[in-house]
Amino acid sequence: AQSVSQHNHHVILSEAASLELGCNYSYGGTVNLFWYVQYPGQHLQLLLKYFSGDPLVKGIKGFEAEFIKSKFSFNLRKPSVQWSDTAEYFCAVNAGIKAAGNKLTFGGGTRVLVKP
Amino acid sequence: SAVISQKPSRDICQRGTSLTIQCQVDSQVTMMFWYRQQPGQSLTLIATANQGSEATYESGFVIDKFPISRPNLTFSTLTVSNMSPEDSSIYLCSVAGGVSGNTIYFGEGSWLTVV
């Protein structure tokens, strides 16, 4: 079975600071990796995804994530955060084969608070 | 990306009643999923609903409590039966889409509060 761990439950930082959120997964096969964001009172939105190819993936709103296969990690980064990045961030994984059914396994989420 | 609409967006329900949540997608999709997000927690998959077959439930979820219908390729319903306060959650419909069919998109969720 797949599992996903997000190391930080809460992160507080100031505007313009750099952000890195950790995500590790456990699964022996090929995986698809996702980061979703949930702004306060809003629904889940896809930030970025990795299926194959370049392990450094760029997403929306200046976010990027790096897939390191040897570490089973898919950390999310943003060089300079804004107050509007205050949200909860979820890492998710599904098996990289359609036969597995596309089911997503989510990490516990990281709540990010950016102070103006 | 797929556009997913859910109804109701919010509701307050009485203990012991049942509520059906509707999910409409703007394109035909094979796989639809229902997730639950309890207050302050992450998302948990309830079941996978493919058109033309019975829904597949994850461990801890049963059909009697969460019956699902999938009458066609653009629509599904999830019923939360005999509700208790522990069922207060956001219920999210999602679909597999994108070029490869591996990107999962989510609806806006249905926020249910059981009193």
Coordinates of N, CA and C in Angstrom, one line a residue:
Chain A
A1 N 0.8 -1.2 0.0 CA 0.0 0.0 0.0 C 0.9 1.3 0.0
Q2 N 0.3 2.3 -0.6 CA 1.1 3.5 -0.7 C 0.9 4.3 0.6
S3 N 1.9 5.1 1.0 CA 1.7 6.1 2.1 C 2.5 7.3 1.7
V4 N 2.0 8.4 2.2 CA 2.7 9.7 2.0 C 2.8 10.4 3.3
S5 N 4.0 11.0 3.5 CA 4.3 11.7 4.7 C 4.7 13.1 4.4
Q6 N 4.1 14.1 5.1 CA 4.5 15.5 5.0 C 5.1 15.8 6.3
H7 N 6.3 16.3 6.3 CA 7.1 16.4 7.6 C 6.6 17.5 8.5
N8 N 6.1 18.6 7.9 CA 5.7 19.8 8.6 C 4.2 19.9 8.6
H9 N 3.7 20.0 9.8 CA 2.2 20.2 9.9 C 1.9 21.7 9.7
H10 N 2.7 22.5 10.3 CA 2.5 24.0 10.3 C 3.8 24.6 9.9
V11 N 3.7 25.6 9.1 CA 4.9 26.5 8.7 C 4.4 27.9 8.8
I12 N 5.2 28.7 9.5 CA 5.0 30.2 9.6 C 6.2 30.9 9.0
L13 N 6.0 31.8 8.1 CA 7.1 32.5 7.6 C 6.7 33.9 7.1
S14 N 7.6 34.7 6.9 CA 7.3 36.1 6.5 C 7.4 36.2 4.9
E15 N 6.7 37.2 4.5 CA 6.7 37.5 3.0 C 8.1 37.6 2.5
A16 N 8.4 37.1 1.3 CA 9.7 37.1 0.7 C 10.6 36.0 1.1
A17 N 10.2 35.3 2.2 CA 11.0 34.2 2.6 C 10.9 33.0 1.6
S18 N 11.8 32.1 1.6 CA 11.7 31.0 0.8 C 11.0 29.8 1.5
L19 N 10.3 29.0 0.7 CA 9.5 28.0 1.3 C 9.9 26.6 0.7
E20 N 10.0 25.7 1.6 CA 10.2 24.3 1.1 C 9.4 23.4 2.0
L21 N 8.5 22.6 1.4 CA 7.7 21.6 2.1 C 8.1 20.2 1.7
G22 N 8.4 19.4 2.7 CA 8.8 18.1 2.4 C 7.7 17.1 2.2
C23 N 8.0 16.2 1.3 CA 7.0 15.1 1.0 C 7.8 13.8 0.7
N24 N 7.5 12.8 1.4 CA 8.1 11.5 1.1 C 7.0 10.4 0.9
Y25 N 7.2 9.5 0.1 CA 6.2 8.5 -0.2 C 6.8 7.1 -0.1
S26 N 6.0 6.1 0.1 CA 6.5 4.8 0.1 C 5.6 4.0 -0.9
Y27 N 6.3 3.6 -1.9 CA 5.6 2.7 -2.9 C 6.7 2.2 -3.8
G28 N 6.7 0.9 -4.1 CA 7.8 0.3 -4.8 C 7.8 0.5 -6.3
G29 N 6.7 0.9 -6.9 CA 6.6 0.9 -8.3 C 6.7 2.4 -8.9
T30 N 6.3 2.5 -10.1 CA 6.3 3.8 -10.8 C 5.1 4.6 -10.2
V31 N 5.4 5.9 -9.9 CA 4.4 6.7 -9.3 C 4.2 8.0 -10.1
N32 N 3.0 8.6 -9.9 CA 2.7 9.9 -10.3 C 2.6 10.7 -9.0
L33 N 3.1 11.9 -9.1 CA 3.2 12.8 -7.9 C 2.5 14.1 -8.1
F34 N 1.8 14.6 -7.1 CA 1.0 15.8 -7.2 C 1.2 16.7 -5.9
W35 N 1.1 17.9 -6.2 CA 0.9 18.9 -5.1 C -0.4 19.6 -5.3
Y36 N -1.2 19.6 -4.3 CA -2.5 20.4 -4.4 C -2.4 21.5 -3.3
V37 N -3.2 22.6 -3.6 CA -3.3 23.7 -2.6 C -4.7 23.9 -2.3
Q38 N -5.0 24.2 -1.0 CA -6.3 24.6 -0.6 C -6.3 25.9 0.1
Y39 N -6.7 27.0 -0.6 CA -6.7 28.3 0.1 C -7.9 28.3 1.1
P40 N -7.8 29.2 2.0 CA -8.9 29.2 3.1 C -10.3 29.4 2.5
G41 N -11.2 28.5 2.8 CA -12.5 28.5 2.3 C -12.7 28.1 0.9
Q42 N -11.7 27.6 0.2 CA -11.8 27.3 -1.2 C -11.5 25.8 -1.4
H43 N -11.7 25.4 -2.6 CA -11.6 24.0 -2.9 C -10.1 23.6 -3.3
L44 N -9.9 22.4 -3.5 CA -8.6 21.9 -3.8 C -8.2 22.2 -5.2
Q45 N -7.0 22.7 -5.4 CA -6.5 23.1 -6.7 C -5.2 22.4 -7.0
L46 N -5.0 22.0 -8.2 CA -3.7 21.3 -8.6 C -2.6 22.4 -8.8
L47 N -1.5 22.2 -8.1 CA -0.4 23.2 -8.2 C 0.5 22.7 -9.3
L48 N 0.9 21.4 -9.2 CA 1.8 20.8 -10.2 C 1.8 19.3 -10.1
K49 N 2.4 18.7 -11.1 CA 2.3 17.2 -11.1 C 3.6 16.7 -11.8
Y50 N 4.0 15.5 -11.4 CA 5.1 14.8 -12.1 C 4.7 13.4 -12.5
F51 N 4.9 13.2 -13.8 CA 4.6 11.8 -14.3 C 5.9 11.1 -14.7
S52 N 6.7 11.9 -15.5 CA 8.0 11.3 -16.0 C 8.8 12.5 -16.5
G53 N 10.1 12.2 -16.9 CA 10.9 13.2 -17.6 C 11.7 14.0 -16.6
D54 N 11.8 15.3 -16.9 CA 12.6 16.2 -16.0 C 12.1 16.1 -14.6
P55 N 12.9 15.8 -13.6 CA 12.5 15.7 -12.3 C 12.1 17.0 -11.6
L56 N 12.6 18.1 -12.2 CA 12.2 19.4 -11.7 C 11.0 19.9 -12.4
V57 N 9.9 20.0 -11.7 CA 8.6 20.4 -12.3 C 8.2 21.8 -11.8
K58 N 7.8 22.6 -12.8 CA 7.3 23.9 -12.5 C 5.8 23.9 -12.5
G59 N 5.2 24.6 -11.6 CA 3.8 24.7 -11.5 C 3.3 26.1 -11.6
I60 N 2.1 26.3 -11.1 CA 1.5 27.6 -11.2 C 2.0 28.4 -10.0
K61 N 1.8 29.7 -10.1 CA 2.1 30.7 -9.0 C 3.5 30.6 -8.5
G62 N 4.5 30.3 -9.4 CA 5.9 30.3 -9.0 C 6.4 29.1 -8.2
F63 N 5.5 28.1 -8.0 CA 5.9 26.9 -7.3 C 6.7 25.9 -8.2
E64 N 7.6 25.2 -7.6 CA 8.2 24.1 -8.3 C 8.4 22.9 -7.3
A65 N 8.7 21.8 -7.9 CA 8.9 20.6 -7.0 C 9.9 19.7 -7.7
E66 N 10.7 19.0 -6.9 CA 11.8 18.2 -7.4 C 11.5 16.7 -7.0
F67 N 11.5 15.9 -7.9 CA 11.3 14.4 -7.7 C 12.7 13.8 -7.5
I68 N 13.0 13.3 -6.4 CA 14.3 12.6 -6.2 C 13.9 11.1 -5.9
K69 N 14.1 10.3 -6.9 CA 13.7 8.9 -6.9 C 14.4 8.1 -5.8
S70 N 15.7 8.4 -5.6 CA 16.5 7.6 -4.6 C 16.0 7.9 -3.2
K71 N 15.4 9.1 -3.0 CA 15.0 9.5 -1.7 C 13.5 9.3 -1.5
F72 N 12.8 8.9 -2.6 CA 11.3 8.8 -2.5 C 10.7 10.1 -2.1
S73 N 11.2 11.2 -2.6 CA 10.8 12.5 -2.2 C 10.3 13.4 -3.3
F74 N 9.4 14.3 -3.0 CA 8.9 15.2 -4.0 C 8.6 16.5 -3.2
N75 N 9.6 17.3 -2.9 CA 9.5 18.5 -2.1 C 9.1 19.7 -3.0
L76 N 8.2 20.4 -2.3 CA 7.7 21.6 -3.0 C 8.5 22.9 -2.6
R77 N 8.7 23.8 -3.5 CA 9.5 25.0 -3.2 C 8.9 26.2 -3.8
K78 N 9.2 27.3 -3.2 CA 8.9 28.6 -3.8 C 10.0 29.6 -3.2
P79 N 10.7 30.3 -4.1 CA 11.8 31.1 -3.7 C 11.4 32.3 -2.8
S80 N 10.2 32.8 -3.1 CA 9.8 34.0 -2.4 C 8.3 34.0 -2.2
V81 N 7.8 33.8 -1.0 CA 6.4 33.7 -0.8 C 5.7 35.0 -0.6
Q82 N 4.4 35.0 -0.9 CA 3.6 36.1 -0.7 C 2.5 35.8 0.3
W83 N 1.9 36.9 0.9 CA 0.8 36.7 1.8 C -0.3 35.8 1.3
S84 N -0.5 35.9 0.0 CA -1.6 35.1 -0.7 C -1.2 33.6 -0.8
D85 N 0.0 33.2 -0.4 CA 0.3 31.8 -0.4 C -0.1 31.1 0.8
T86 N -0.7 31.9 1.7 CA -1.3 31.2 2.9 C -2.4 30.2 2.5
A87 N -2.1 29.0 2.9 CA -3.0 27.9 2.4 C -2.6 26.6 3.1
E88 N -3.3 25.6 2.8 CA -2.9 24.2 3.2 C -2.4 23.5 1.9
Y89 N -1.3 22.8 2.0 CA -0.7 22.2 0.9 C -0.7 20.7 1.1
F90 N -1.1 20.0 0.1 CA -1.2 18.5 0.2 C -0.3 17.9 -0.9
C91 N 0.5 16.9 -0.5 CA 1.2 16.1 -1.4 C 0.4 14.8 -1.7
A92 N 0.4 14.3 -2.9 CA -0.4 13.1 -3.2 C 0.3 12.3 -4.2
V93 N 0.0 11.0 -4.1 CA 0.7 10.0 -5.0 C -0.4 9.0 -5.6
N94 N -0.2 8.7 -6.8 CA -0.9 7.5 -7.3 C 0.0 6.6 -8.1
A95 N -0.4 5.4 -8.2 CA 0.5 4.4 -8.9 C 0.5 4.8 -10.4
G96 N 1.7 4.7 -11.0 CA 1.8 5.2 -12.3 C 1.3 4.3 -13.4
I97 N 0.5 3.4 -13.1 CA -0.1 2.5 -14.1 C -1.6 2.6 -14.0
K98 N -2.3 2.6 -15.1 CA -3.7 2.8 -15.0 C -4.4 1.6 -14.4
A99 N -3.8 0.5 -14.4 CA -4.5 -0.7 -13.8 C -4.7 -0.5 -12.3
A100 N -3.8 0.3 -11.7 CA -4.0 0.6 -10.3 C -5.1 1.5 -10.0
G101 N -5.7 2.1 -11.0 CA -7.0 2.8 -10.7 C -6.9 4.3 -10.4
N102 N -5.7 4.9 -10.5 CA -5.6 6.3 -10.3 C -6.0 6.8 -8.9
K103 N -6.1 5.9 -8.0 CA -6.5 6.4 -6.6 C -5.3 7.2 -6.1
L104 N -5.7 8.3 -5.5 CA -4.7 9.1 -4.8 C -4.6 8.8 -3.4
T105 N -3.4 8.8 -2.9 CA -3.1 8.7 -1.5 C -2.5 10.1 -1.1
F106 N -3.1 10.7 -0.1 CA -2.7 12.0 0.3 C -1.8 12.0 1.6
G107 N -0.9 13.0 1.6 CA -0.2 13.2 2.9 C -1.2 14.0 3.8
G108 N -0.7 14.2 5.0 CA -1.5 14.8 6.0 C -1.7 16.3 5.9
G109 N -1.0 16.9 4.9 CA -1.2 18.4 4.7 C -0.2 19.2 5.5
T110 N 0.2 20.3 5.0 CA 1.0 21.3 5.7 C 0.3 22.7 5.6
R111 N 0.0 23.2 6.8 CA -0.6 24.5 6.8 C 0.5 25.6 6.8
V112 N 0.4 26.5 5.8 CA 1.4 27.5 5.7 C 0.7 28.9 6.0
L113 N 1.3 29.6 6.9 CA 0.9 31.0 7.2 C 2.0 31.9 6.8
V114 N 1.7 32.8 5.9 CA 2.7 33.8 5.5 C 2.3 35.2 6.2
K115 N 3.2 35.7 7.0 CA 2.9 36.9 7.6 C 3.2 38.1 6.7
P116 N 2.4 39.1 6.6 CA 2.7 40.2 5.8 C 3.8 41.1 6.3
Chain B
S1 N -8.5 20.8 -18.5 CA -8.9 20.2 -17.2 C -10.4 20.1 -17.2
A2 N -10.9 19.2 -16.4 CA -12.3 19.0 -16.2 C -12.9 20.0 -15.3
V3 N -14.1 20.4 -15.6 CA -14.9 21.2 -14.7 C -15.9 20.4 -14.0
I4 N -15.8 20.4 -12.6 CA -16.7 19.5 -11.8 C -17.6 20.3 -10.9
S5 N -18.8 20.1 -11.0 CA -19.8 20.8 -10.2 C -20.4 19.9 -9.2
Q6 N -20.5 20.4 -7.9 CA -21.1 19.6 -6.9 C -22.3 20.3 -6.3
K7 N -23.4 19.5 -5.9 CA -24.5 20.1 -5.2 C -24.9 19.2 -4.1
P8 N -25.2 19.6 -2.9 CA -25.2 21.0 -2.5 C -23.7 21.4 -2.2
S9 N -23.5 22.7 -2.2 CA -22.1 23.2 -1.8 C -22.0 23.1 -0.3
R10 N -23.1 23.4 0.4 CA -23.1 23.3 1.9 C -24.5 22.9 2.3
D11 N -24.5 22.2 3.5 CA -25.8 21.9 4.1 C -25.6 21.6 5.5
I12 N -26.7 21.8 6.3 CA -26.7 21.4 7.7 C -27.8 20.4 7.8
C13 N -27.4 19.2 8.3 CA -28.3 18.1 8.3 C -28.6 17.6 9.7
Q14 N -29.8 17.1 9.8 CA -30.2 16.5 11.1 C -29.7 15.1 11.3
R15 N -29.3 14.8 12.5 CA -28.8 13.5 12.9 C -29.9 12.4 12.4
G16 N -29.4 11.3 11.8 CA -30.3 10.3 11.4 C -30.9 10.4 10.0
T17 N -30.7 11.5 9.4 CA -31.2 11.7 8.0 C -30.1 11.3 7.0
S18 N -30.5 11.3 5.8 CA -29.6 11.0 4.7 C -29.6 12.1 3.7
L19 N -28.4 12.3 3.1 CA -28.3 13.4 2.1 C -27.6 12.8 0.9
T20 N -28.1 13.2 -0.3 CA -27.4 12.8 -1.5 C -26.7 14.0 -2.2
I21 N -25.4 13.8 -2.5 CA -24.6 14.8 -3.1 C -24.4 14.4 -4.6
Q22 N -24.6 15.4 -5.4 CA -24.5 15.2 -6.8 C -23.2 15.8 -7.4
C23 N -22.7 15.1 -8.4 CA -21.4 15.5 -9.0 C -21.6 15.4 -10.5
Q24 N -21.4 16.6 -11.2 CA -21.6 16.7 -12.6 C -20.3 17.1 -13.2
V25 N -19.8 16.4 -14.3 CA -18.6 16.8 -15.0 C -18.9 17.3 -16.4
D26 N -18.1 18.2 -16.9 CA -18.4 18.8 -18.2 C -17.9 17.9 -19.3
S27 N -17.3 16.8 -19.1 CA -16.8 15.9 -20.1 C -17.0 14.5 -19.7
Q28 N -17.0 13.5 -20.6 CA -17.1 12.1 -20.2 C -15.9 11.6 -19.6
V29 N -16.0 11.0 -18.5 CA -14.8 10.4 -17.8 C -15.2 9.0 -17.4
T30 N -14.2 8.2 -17.4 CA -14.4 6.8 -17.0 C -14.4 6.6 -15.5
M31 N -13.4 7.3 -14.9 CA -13.2 7.0 -13.4 C -13.6 8.3 -12.7
M32 N -14.5 8.1 -11.7 CA -14.8 9.1 -10.7 C -14.6 8.6 -9.3
F33 N -14.2 9.5 -8.5 CA -13.8 9.1 -7.1 C -14.6 10.0 -6.1
W34 N -14.8 9.5 -5.0 CA -15.4 10.3 -3.9 C -14.4 10.2 -2.7
Y35 N -14.1 11.5 -2.2 CA -13.2 11.6 -1.1 C -13.9 12.3 0.1
R36 N -13.4 12.1 1.2 CA -13.9 12.8 2.4 C -12.7 13.5 3.1
Q37 N -13.0 14.7 3.5 CA -12.0 15.5 4.3 C -12.7 15.9 5.6
Q38 N -12.3 15.3 6.6 CA -12.9 15.6 7.9 C -12.2 16.9 8.5
P39 N -12.8 17.6 9.4 CA -12.3 18.9 9.8 C -10.8 18.8 10.3
G40 N -10.0 19.6 9.7 CA -8.6 19.7 10.1 C -7.8 18.5 9.6
Q41 N -8.3 17.6 8.8 CA -7.6 16.5 8.3 C -7.4 16.4 6.8
S42 N -6.6 15.5 6.4 CA -6.4 15.3 5.0 C -7.5 14.6 4.3
L43 N -7.3 14.3 3.0 CA -8.4 13.6 2.3 C -8.2 12.1 2.3
T44 N -9.4 11.5 2.4 CA -9.4 10.0 2.4 C -10.3 9.5 1.3
L45 N -9.9 8.6 0.6 CA -10.8 8.1 -0.5 C -11.8 7.2 0.1
I46 N -13.1 7.5 -0.4 CA -14.2 6.7 0.1 C -14.4 5.5 -0.9
A47 N -14.5 5.8 -2.2 CA -14.8 4.8 -3.2 C -14.4 5.3 -4.6
T48 N -14.3 4.4 -5.5 CA -14.1 4.6 -6.9 C -15.4 4.2 -7.6
A49 N -15.9 5.1 -8.5 CA -17.1 4.8 -9.2 C -16.9 4.8 -10.7
N50 N -17.0 3.7 -11.3 CA -16.8 3.6 -12.7 C -18.2 3.3 -13.3
Q51 N -18.5 3.9 -14.4 CA -19.8 3.7 -15.1 C -20.0 2.3 -15.5
G52 N -21.1 1.8 -15.2 CA -21.4 0.4 -15.6 C -21.0 -0.7 -14.6
S53 N -20.5 -0.3 -13.5 CA -20.1 -1.3 -12.5 C -20.3 -0.8 -11.1
E54 N -20.3 -1.7 -10.2 CA -20.5 -1.3 -8.8 C -19.3 -0.5 -8.3
A55 N -19.6 0.4 -7.4 CA -18.5 1.2 -6.8 C -17.6 0.3 -6.0
T56 N -16.3 0.6 -6.0 CA -15.3 -0.1 -5.2 C -15.0 0.8 -4.0
Y57 N -15.3 0.2 -2.8 CA -15.1 0.9 -1.5 C -13.7 0.6 -0.9
E58 N -13.2 1.7 -0.3 CA -12.0 1.5 0.5 C -12.2 1.0 1.9
S59 N -11.2 0.5 2.5 CA -11.3 -0.1 3.8 C -11.9 1.0 4.8
G60 N -12.9 0.6 5.5 CA -13.5 1.5 6.5 C -14.8 2.1 5.9
F61 N -15.1 1.9 4.7 CA -16.3 2.5 4.1 C -17.1 1.4 3.5
V62 N -18.4 1.5 3.7 CA -19.3 0.4 3.2 C -20.5 1.0 2.4
I63 N -21.0 0.2 1.5 CA -22.1 0.6 0.6 C -23.3 1.0 1.3
D64 N -23.7 0.4 2.4 CA -24.9 0.7 3.1 C -24.8 2.2 3.7
K65 N -23.7 2.6 4.1 CA -23.5 3.9 4.6 C -23.3 5.0 3.6
F66 N -22.6 4.6 2.5 CA -22.3 5.6 1.4 C -22.6 5.0 0.1
P67 N -23.9 4.8 -0.2 CA -24.3 4.3 -1.5 C -23.9 5.3 -2.6
I68 N -23.5 4.7 -3.7 CA -23.0 5.6 -4.8 C -23.7 5.1 -6.1
S69 N -24.1 6.1 -6.9 CA -24.6 5.8 -8.2 C -23.8 6.4 -9.3
R70 N -23.7 5.7 -10.5 CA -22.9 6.2 -11.6 C -23.7 5.9 -12.8
P71 N -24.7 6.6 -13.1 CA -25.6 6.2 -14.2 C -25.0 6.5 -15.6
N72 N -24.1 7.4 -15.7 CA -23.5 7.7 -17.0 C -22.1 8.3 -16.8
L73 N -21.5 8.7 -17.9 CA -20.1 9.0 -17.9 C -19.8 10.5 -17.4
T74 N -20.9 11.2 -17.1 CA -20.7 12.6 -16.6 C -21.3 12.9 -15.3
F75 N -21.8 11.9 -14.6 CA -22.6 12.1 -13.4 C -22.5 11.0 -12.4
S76 N -22.5 11.4 -11.1 CA -22.4 10.4 -10.0 C -23.1 11.1 -8.8
T77 N -23.6 10.2 -7.9 CA -24.1 10.7 -6.7 C -23.5 9.9 -5.5
L78 N -23.3 10.5 -4.4 CA -22.9 9.9 -3.2 C -24.0 10.2 -2.1
T79 N -24.5 9.2 -1.5 CA -25.4 9.4 -0.4 C -24.7 9.1 0.9
V80 N -24.9 10.0 1.9 CA -24.4 9.8 3.2 C -25.7 9.4 4.0
S81 N -25.7 8.2 4.5 CA -26.9 7.6 5.1 C -26.9 7.7 6.6
N82 N -28.1 7.9 7.2 CA -28.2 7.8 8.7 C -27.1 8.6 9.3
M83 N -27.0 9.9 9.0 CA -25.9 10.7 9.4 C -25.8 10.9 10.9
S84 N -24.5 11.0 11.4 CA -24.2 11.3 12.7 C -23.2 12.5 12.7
P85 N -23.0 13.2 13.8 CA -22.0 14.3 13.8 C -20.7 13.9 13.3
E86 N -20.3 12.7 13.4 CA -19.0 12.2 12.9 C -18.9 12.3 11.4
D87 N -20.0 12.4 10.7 CA -20.1 12.5 9.3 C -19.9 13.9 8.8
S88 N -19.8 14.8 9.7 CA -19.6 16.2 9.3 C -18.2 16.3 8.6
S89 N -18.2 16.7 7.4 CA -17.0 16.6 6.6 C -17.2 17.4 5.3
I90 N -16.2 17.6 4.6 CA -16.3 18.0 3.2 C -16.2 16.7 2.3
Y91 N -17.2 16.6 1.4 CA -17.2 15.4 0.5 C -16.8 15.9 -0.9
L92 N -15.8 15.3 -1.4 CA -15.3 15.8 -2.7 C -15.4 14.8 -3.8
C93 N -15.9 15.2 -4.9 CA -16.0 14.4 -6.1 C -14.7 14.7 -6.9
S94 N -14.1 13.7 -7.5 CA -13.0 13.9 -8.4 C -13.0 13.0 -9.6
V95 N -12.3 13.4 -10.6 CA -12.2 12.6 -11.8 C -10.8 12.5 -12.3
A96 N -10.5 11.4 -13.0 CA -9.2 11.3 -13.6 C -9.3 11.8 -15.0
G97 N -8.4 12.7 -15.4 CA -8.4 13.4 -16.7 C -7.0 13.7 -17.2
G98 N -6.9 14.7 -18.0 CA -5.6 15.1 -18.6 C -5.3 14.2 -19.8
V99 N -4.2 14.5 -20.4 CA -3.9 13.8 -21.6 C -3.7 12.3 -21.4
S100 N -3.0 12.0 -20.3 CA -2.7 10.6 -19.9 C -3.8 9.9 -19.1
G101 N -4.7 10.7 -18.6 CA -5.8 10.2 -17.8 C -5.3 10.0 -16.3
N102 N -4.1 10.5 -16.0 CA -3.6 10.3 -14.7 C -3.7 11.5 -13.8
T103 N -4.2 12.7 -14.3 CA -4.3 13.8 -13.5 C -5.7 13.8 -12.8
I104 N -5.7 14.0 -11.5 CA -6.9 14.0 -10.7 C -7.4 15.4 -10.4
Y105 N -8.6 15.7 -10.9 CA -9.2 17.0 -10.6 C -10.3 16.9 -9.6
F106 N -10.5 17.9 -8.8 CA -11.5 17.9 -7.8 C -12.6 18.9 -8.0
G107 N -13.8 18.6 -7.5 CA -14.8 19.5 -7.4 C -14.6 20.4 -6.2
E108 N -15.6 21.4 -6.1 CA -15.4 22.3 -5.0 C -15.8 21.8 -3.6
G109 N -16.4 20.6 -3.6 CA -16.7 20.0 -2.4 C -18.1 20.3 -1.9
S110 N -18.6 19.4 -1.1 CA -19.9 19.6 -0.4 C -19.6 19.6 1.1
W111 N -19.8 20.8 1.8 CA -19.5 20.9 3.2 C -20.8 20.5 4.0
L112 N -20.7 19.4 4.6 CA -21.9 18.9 5.4 C -21.6 19.1 6.9
T113 N -22.6 19.6 7.6 CA -22.5 19.7 9.0 C -23.7 18.9 9.6
V114 N -23.5 18.0 10.5 CA -24.6 17.2 11.0 C -24.8 17.6 12.5
V115 N -26.0 18.0 12.8 CA -26.3 18.5 14.1 C -27.3 17.6 14.8

